[in-house]
Amino acid sequence: GLSKRLNKVKDMIPHEVQTFADIGSDHAYLPCQVCLERPNVFAIAGEVNEGPYHAAVHQVESAQLTERIDVRLGDGLQILENREVDCITIAGMGGSLITNILKQGMHVLEGVKTLVLQPNIDASSIRQFAIDYQYEIINEDVILEDGYIYELVVLTPSDTSVDYTGKQIYLGPVMLQSKNKAFYQKWKQVYYKKKSIIEQMKQAKQPNELKIKEFKQQIQWIEEEVF
Ligand code: SAM
């Protein structure tokens, strides 16, 4: 079966979805599992690298899903035509790589109703993308697996302008409403790490005051919400 992390991604794909693209699919485990569980779903697995691309082709063949999963080699959303899918998943990459992929493919995002994103780091850049490109954050989660902590952020296009506070961008507007165990665990870890980084930064010959101020603000947000 899927990892706990990819299972969460799978569970955040809305039930009405009929076609979705998984970008950076590696072995195409996610589209294979979704298609096995949902007989009416069609998927596209995108990969920019030859190795993972061939792994995906092989996996789809051995799952006998070649009729329903199209594996494509190419960069980001460039493998998609307009209005081909109603949902896109991007998992297991850094938040800023994910937002770069989205920004470079804005033209195919028209008609895409749901973006299920699982950044390994830097989820806040995805929330900033939501503000900049008028997406609403409709779901989030923080999960712990094998000692690693992952965040998930689900976006949908919004008719009206979107705004989130600095604290919401940092900690997640949905997570702030539904804090779970992994959320507390993640932010406690970050808290102690940031505190010690600040101490190191203060000892520099020319301390980066702006960065220190930013970290202090983040520490304060964590204090308000986690302790
Ligand atoms: N999505 C899978 C998961 O969550 O387990 C695989 C994650 S793997 C760490 C990241 C994958 O993204 C790699 O296979 C890499 O080749 C692919 N990738 C990185 N940049 C990409 C891009 N611009 N377009 C398509 N795939 C990309």
Coordinates of C-alpha atoms and ligand atoms in Angstrom, one line a residue, residues 5-6 22-26 46-49 52 74-76 91-93 97 101 118 120, ligand 1:
R5 CA 2.0 10.5 3.5
L6 CA 0.7 9.6 0.1
D22 CA 0.2 13.8 -10.5
I23 CA 3.3 15.9 -11.2
G24 CA 6.6 14.5 -10.1
S25 CA 5.0 11.1 -9.8
D26 CA 8.2 9.0 -9.5
G46 CA 4.2 13.5 -15.1
E47 CA 7.9 13.1 -14.6
V48 CA 10.8 15.3 -15.7
N49 CA 13.5 12.7 -15.2
P52 CA 11.4 7.9 -12.5
G74 CA 8.3 16.5 -19.3
D75 CA 8.8 19.5 -17.0
G76 CA 6.0 20.4 -14.6
A91 CA 3.9 15.8 -3.5
G92 CA 7.3 15.2 -2.0
M93 CA 9.1 18.3 -3.2
L97 CA 9.7 24.1 -6.3
I101 CA 5.9 24.5 -11.2
Q118 CA 2.4 18.2 -0.1
N120 CA 8.3 18.6 2.3
Ligands
SAM1 N1 5.4 12.5 -5.8 C1 6.2 11.3 -5.3 C2 6.0 11.2 -3.8 O1 5.5 12.2 -3.2 O2 6.4 10.2 -3.2 C3 7.7 11.4 -5.7 C4 8.4 12.5 -5.0 S1 10.1 12.6 -5.5 C5 10.9 13.0 -4.1 C6 10.1 14.0 -6.5 C7 9.9 13.7 -8.0 O3 9.6 14.9 -8.7 C8 11.2 13.1 -8.6 O4 10.9 11.9 -9.2 C9 11.6 14.2 -9.6 O5 12.1 13.6 -10.8 C10 10.3 14.9 -9.9 N2 10.4 16.3 -10.4 C11 11.2 17.3 -9.9 N3 11.0 18.4 -10.6 C12 10.0 18.1 -11.5 C13 9.4 18.9 -12.5 N4 9.7 20.2 -12.7 N5 8.5 18.3 -13.3 C14 8.2 17.0 -13.1 N6 8.7 16.2 -12.2 C15 9.6 16.8 -11.4

